[in-house]
PDB file of C-alpha atoms in Angstrom:
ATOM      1  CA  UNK Q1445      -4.769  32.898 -17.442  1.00 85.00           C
ATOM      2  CA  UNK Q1446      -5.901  34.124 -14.216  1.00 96.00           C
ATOM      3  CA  UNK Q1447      -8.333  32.426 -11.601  1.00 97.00           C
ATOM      4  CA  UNK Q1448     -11.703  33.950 -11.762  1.00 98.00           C
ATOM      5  CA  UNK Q1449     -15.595  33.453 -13.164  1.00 98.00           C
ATOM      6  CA  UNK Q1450     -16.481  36.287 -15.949  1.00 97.00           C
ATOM      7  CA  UNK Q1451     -19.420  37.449 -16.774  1.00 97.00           C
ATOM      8  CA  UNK Q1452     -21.428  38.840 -20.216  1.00 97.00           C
ATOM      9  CA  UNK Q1453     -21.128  41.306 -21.567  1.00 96.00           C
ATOM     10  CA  UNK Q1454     -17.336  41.289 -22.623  1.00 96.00           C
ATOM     11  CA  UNK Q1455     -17.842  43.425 -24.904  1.00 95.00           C
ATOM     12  CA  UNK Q1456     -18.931  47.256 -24.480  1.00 94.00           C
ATOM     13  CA  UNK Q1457     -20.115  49.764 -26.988  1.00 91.00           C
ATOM     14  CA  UNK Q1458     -16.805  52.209 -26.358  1.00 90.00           C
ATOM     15  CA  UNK Q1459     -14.722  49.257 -27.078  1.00 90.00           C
ATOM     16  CA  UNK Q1460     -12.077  50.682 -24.446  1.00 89.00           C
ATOM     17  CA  UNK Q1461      -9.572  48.147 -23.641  1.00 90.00           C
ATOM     18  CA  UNK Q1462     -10.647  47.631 -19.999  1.00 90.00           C
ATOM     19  CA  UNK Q1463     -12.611  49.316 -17.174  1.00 91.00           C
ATOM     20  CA  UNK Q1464     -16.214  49.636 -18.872  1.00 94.00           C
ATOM     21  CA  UNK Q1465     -19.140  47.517 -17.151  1.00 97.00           C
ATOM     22  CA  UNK Q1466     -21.167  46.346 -19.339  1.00 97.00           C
ATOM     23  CA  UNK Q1467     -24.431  44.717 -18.183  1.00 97.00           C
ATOM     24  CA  UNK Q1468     -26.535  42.743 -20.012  1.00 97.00           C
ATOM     25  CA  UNK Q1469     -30.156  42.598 -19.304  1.00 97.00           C
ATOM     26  CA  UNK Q1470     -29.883  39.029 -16.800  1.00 98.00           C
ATOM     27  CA  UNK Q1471     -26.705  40.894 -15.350  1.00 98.00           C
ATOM     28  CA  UNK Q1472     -28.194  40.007 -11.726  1.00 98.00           C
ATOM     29  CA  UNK Q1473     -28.498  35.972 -12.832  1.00 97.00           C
ATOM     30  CA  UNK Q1474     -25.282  36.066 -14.352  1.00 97.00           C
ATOM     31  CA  UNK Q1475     -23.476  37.474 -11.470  1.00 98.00           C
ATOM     32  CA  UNK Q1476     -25.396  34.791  -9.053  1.00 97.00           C
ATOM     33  CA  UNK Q1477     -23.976  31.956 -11.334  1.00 97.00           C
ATOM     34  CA  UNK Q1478     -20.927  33.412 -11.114  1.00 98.00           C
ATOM     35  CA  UNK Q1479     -20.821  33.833  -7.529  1.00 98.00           C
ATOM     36  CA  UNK Q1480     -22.064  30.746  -6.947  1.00 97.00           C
ATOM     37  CA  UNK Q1481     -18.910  29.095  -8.741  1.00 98.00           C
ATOM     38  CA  UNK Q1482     -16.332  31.602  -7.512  1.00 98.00           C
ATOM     39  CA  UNK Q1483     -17.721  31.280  -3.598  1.00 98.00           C
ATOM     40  CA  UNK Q1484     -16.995  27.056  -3.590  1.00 98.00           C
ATOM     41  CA  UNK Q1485     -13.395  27.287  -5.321  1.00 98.00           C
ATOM     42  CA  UNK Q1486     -10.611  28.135  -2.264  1.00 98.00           C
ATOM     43  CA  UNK Q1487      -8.530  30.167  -4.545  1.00 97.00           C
ATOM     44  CA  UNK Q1488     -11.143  31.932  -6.461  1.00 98.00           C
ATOM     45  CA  UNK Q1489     -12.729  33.427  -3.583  1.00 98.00           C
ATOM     46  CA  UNK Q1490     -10.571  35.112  -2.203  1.00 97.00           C
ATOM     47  CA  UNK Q1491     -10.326  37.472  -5.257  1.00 97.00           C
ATOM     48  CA  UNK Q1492      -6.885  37.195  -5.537  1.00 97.00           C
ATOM     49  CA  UNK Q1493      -5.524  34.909  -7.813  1.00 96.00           C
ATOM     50  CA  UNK Q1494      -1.361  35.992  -7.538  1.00 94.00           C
ATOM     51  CA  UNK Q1495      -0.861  35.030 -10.983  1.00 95.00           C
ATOM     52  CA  UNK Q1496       3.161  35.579 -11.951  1.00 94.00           C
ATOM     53  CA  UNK Q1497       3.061  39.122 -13.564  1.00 92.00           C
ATOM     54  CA  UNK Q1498      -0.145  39.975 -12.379  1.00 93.00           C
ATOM     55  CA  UNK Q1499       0.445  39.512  -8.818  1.00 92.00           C
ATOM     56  CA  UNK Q1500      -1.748  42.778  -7.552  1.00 92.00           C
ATOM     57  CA  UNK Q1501      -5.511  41.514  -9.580  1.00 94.00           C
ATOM     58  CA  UNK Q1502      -7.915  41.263  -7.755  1.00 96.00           C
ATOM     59  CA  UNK Q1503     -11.582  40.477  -8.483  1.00 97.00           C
ATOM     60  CA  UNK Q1504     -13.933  41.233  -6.027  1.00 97.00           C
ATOM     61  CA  UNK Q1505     -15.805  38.008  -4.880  1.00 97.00           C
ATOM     62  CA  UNK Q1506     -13.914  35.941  -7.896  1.00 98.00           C
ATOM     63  CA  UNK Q1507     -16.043  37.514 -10.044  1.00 98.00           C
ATOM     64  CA  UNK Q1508     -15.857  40.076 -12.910  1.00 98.00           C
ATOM     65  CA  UNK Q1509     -17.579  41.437 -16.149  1.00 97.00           C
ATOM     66  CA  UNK Q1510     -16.153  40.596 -19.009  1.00 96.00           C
ATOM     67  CA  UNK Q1511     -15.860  44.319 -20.837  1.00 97.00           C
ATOM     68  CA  UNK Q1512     -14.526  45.323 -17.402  1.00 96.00           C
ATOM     69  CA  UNK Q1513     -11.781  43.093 -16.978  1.00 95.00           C
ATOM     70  CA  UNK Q1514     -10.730  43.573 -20.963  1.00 94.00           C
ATOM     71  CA  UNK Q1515     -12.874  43.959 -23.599  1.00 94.00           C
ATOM     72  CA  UNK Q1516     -13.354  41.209 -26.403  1.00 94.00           C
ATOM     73  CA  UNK Q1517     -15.292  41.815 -29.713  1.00 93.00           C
ATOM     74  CA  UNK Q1518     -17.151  39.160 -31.278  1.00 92.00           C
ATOM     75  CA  UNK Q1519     -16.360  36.661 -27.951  1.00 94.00           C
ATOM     76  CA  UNK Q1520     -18.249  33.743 -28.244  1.00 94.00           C
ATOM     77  CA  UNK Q1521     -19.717  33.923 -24.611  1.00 94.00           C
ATOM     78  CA  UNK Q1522     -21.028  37.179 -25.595  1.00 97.00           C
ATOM     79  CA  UNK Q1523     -22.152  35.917 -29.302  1.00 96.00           C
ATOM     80  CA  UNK Q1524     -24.400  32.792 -27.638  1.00 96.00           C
ATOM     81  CA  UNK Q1525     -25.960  34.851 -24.936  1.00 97.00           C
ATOM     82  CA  UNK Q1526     -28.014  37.397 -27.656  1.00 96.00           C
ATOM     83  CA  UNK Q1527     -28.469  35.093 -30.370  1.00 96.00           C
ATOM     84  CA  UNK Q1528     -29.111  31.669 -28.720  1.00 96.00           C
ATOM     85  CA  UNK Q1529     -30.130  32.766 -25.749  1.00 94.00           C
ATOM     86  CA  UNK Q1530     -27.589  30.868 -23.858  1.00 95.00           C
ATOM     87  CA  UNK Q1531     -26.210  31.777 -20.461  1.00 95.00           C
ATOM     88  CA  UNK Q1532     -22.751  31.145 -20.302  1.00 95.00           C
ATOM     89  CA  UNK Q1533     -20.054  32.362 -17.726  1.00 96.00           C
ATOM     90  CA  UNK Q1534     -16.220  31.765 -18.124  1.00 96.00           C
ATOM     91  CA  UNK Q1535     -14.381  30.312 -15.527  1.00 97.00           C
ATOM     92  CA  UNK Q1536     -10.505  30.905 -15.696  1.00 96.00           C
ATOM     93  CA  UNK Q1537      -9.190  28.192 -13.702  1.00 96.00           C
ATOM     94  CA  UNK Q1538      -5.575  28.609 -13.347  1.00 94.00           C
ATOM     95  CA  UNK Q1539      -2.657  31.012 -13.990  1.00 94.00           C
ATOM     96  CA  UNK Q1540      -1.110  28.365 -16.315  1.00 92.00           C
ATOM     97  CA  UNK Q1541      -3.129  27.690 -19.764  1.00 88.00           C
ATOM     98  CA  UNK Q1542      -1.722  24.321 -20.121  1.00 91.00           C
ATOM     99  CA  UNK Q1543      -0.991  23.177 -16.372  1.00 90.00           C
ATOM    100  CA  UNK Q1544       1.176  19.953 -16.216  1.00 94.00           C
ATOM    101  CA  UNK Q1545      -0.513  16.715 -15.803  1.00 96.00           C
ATOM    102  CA  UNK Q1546       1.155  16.559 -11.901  1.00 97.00           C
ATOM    103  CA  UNK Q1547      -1.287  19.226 -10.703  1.00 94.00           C
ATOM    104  CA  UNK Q1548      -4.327  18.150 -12.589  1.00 95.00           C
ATOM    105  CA  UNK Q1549      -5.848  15.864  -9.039  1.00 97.00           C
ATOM    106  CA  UNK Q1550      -5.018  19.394  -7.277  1.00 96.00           C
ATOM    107  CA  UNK Q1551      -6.827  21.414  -9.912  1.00 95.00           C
ATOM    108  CA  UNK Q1552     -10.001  18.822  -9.752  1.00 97.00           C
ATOM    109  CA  UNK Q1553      -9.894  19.169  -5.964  1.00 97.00           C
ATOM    110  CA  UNK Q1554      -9.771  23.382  -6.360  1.00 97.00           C
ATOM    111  CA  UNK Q1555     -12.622  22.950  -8.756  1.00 97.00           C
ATOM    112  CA  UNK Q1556     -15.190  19.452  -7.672  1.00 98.00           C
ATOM    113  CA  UNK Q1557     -17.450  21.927  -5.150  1.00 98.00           C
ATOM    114  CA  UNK Q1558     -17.646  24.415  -7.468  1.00 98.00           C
ATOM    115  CA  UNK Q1559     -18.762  22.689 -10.429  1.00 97.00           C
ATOM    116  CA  UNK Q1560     -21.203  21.219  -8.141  1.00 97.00           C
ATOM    117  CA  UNK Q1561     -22.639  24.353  -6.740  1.00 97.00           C
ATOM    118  CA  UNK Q1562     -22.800  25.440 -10.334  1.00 96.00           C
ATOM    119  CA  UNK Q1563     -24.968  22.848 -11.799  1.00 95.00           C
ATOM    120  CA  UNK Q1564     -27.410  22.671  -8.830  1.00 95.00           C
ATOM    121  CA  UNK Q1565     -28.231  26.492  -9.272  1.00 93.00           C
ATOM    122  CA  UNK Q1566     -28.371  25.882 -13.344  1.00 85.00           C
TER     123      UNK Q1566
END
């Protein structure tokens, strides 16, 4: 896991395991969704999520492509966008996959603005 808002494509035509951009043709209204997420959510924002193992990612603005980050064939984000024409982004909300039911008030506080944000601008 990891604390940031991706963005199609995550896949790239090299297939490289990480480091490739690759934009789509709405890469300018996918990054704005994005942003507009990652810019409301106090951890994501920052770019640096300090995830155990991972403590020196950063993504600029709490944002990143997907293909960039790591490249995933056949993602379902990816899959939706060219034959359904559905915009999605992916928001990776916490370090921990499964994060114990203690911190789930603190997660919805991290996240209530920036689900808000996000469906005003969708």
């Amino acid at each position: 896991g990891s604390v940031v808002a991706s963005y199609p494509y995550d896949d790239s035509p090299t297939h490289r395991l990480t480091g490739v951009y690759s934009k789509s043709a709405d890469d300018e209204v996918f990054k704005y969704l994005a942003k507009a997420y990652a810019s409301h959510h106090p951890i994501m924002r920052t770019g640096k999520p300090n995830c155990p193992g991972e403590e020196g990612e950063t993504f600029q603005d709490g944002i990143t492509n997907g293909a960039q980050w790591y490249d995933v064939e056949g993602g379902m984000q990816d899959y939706n966008y060219v034959w359904a024409n559905c915009f999605e982004i992916t928001l990776e909300l916490s370090c921990c996959k499964y994060p114990p039911t203690s911190e789930l008030p603190k997660e919805w506080e991290n996240n209530r603005e920036s689900l808000l944000a996000f469906i005003e601008k969708v």
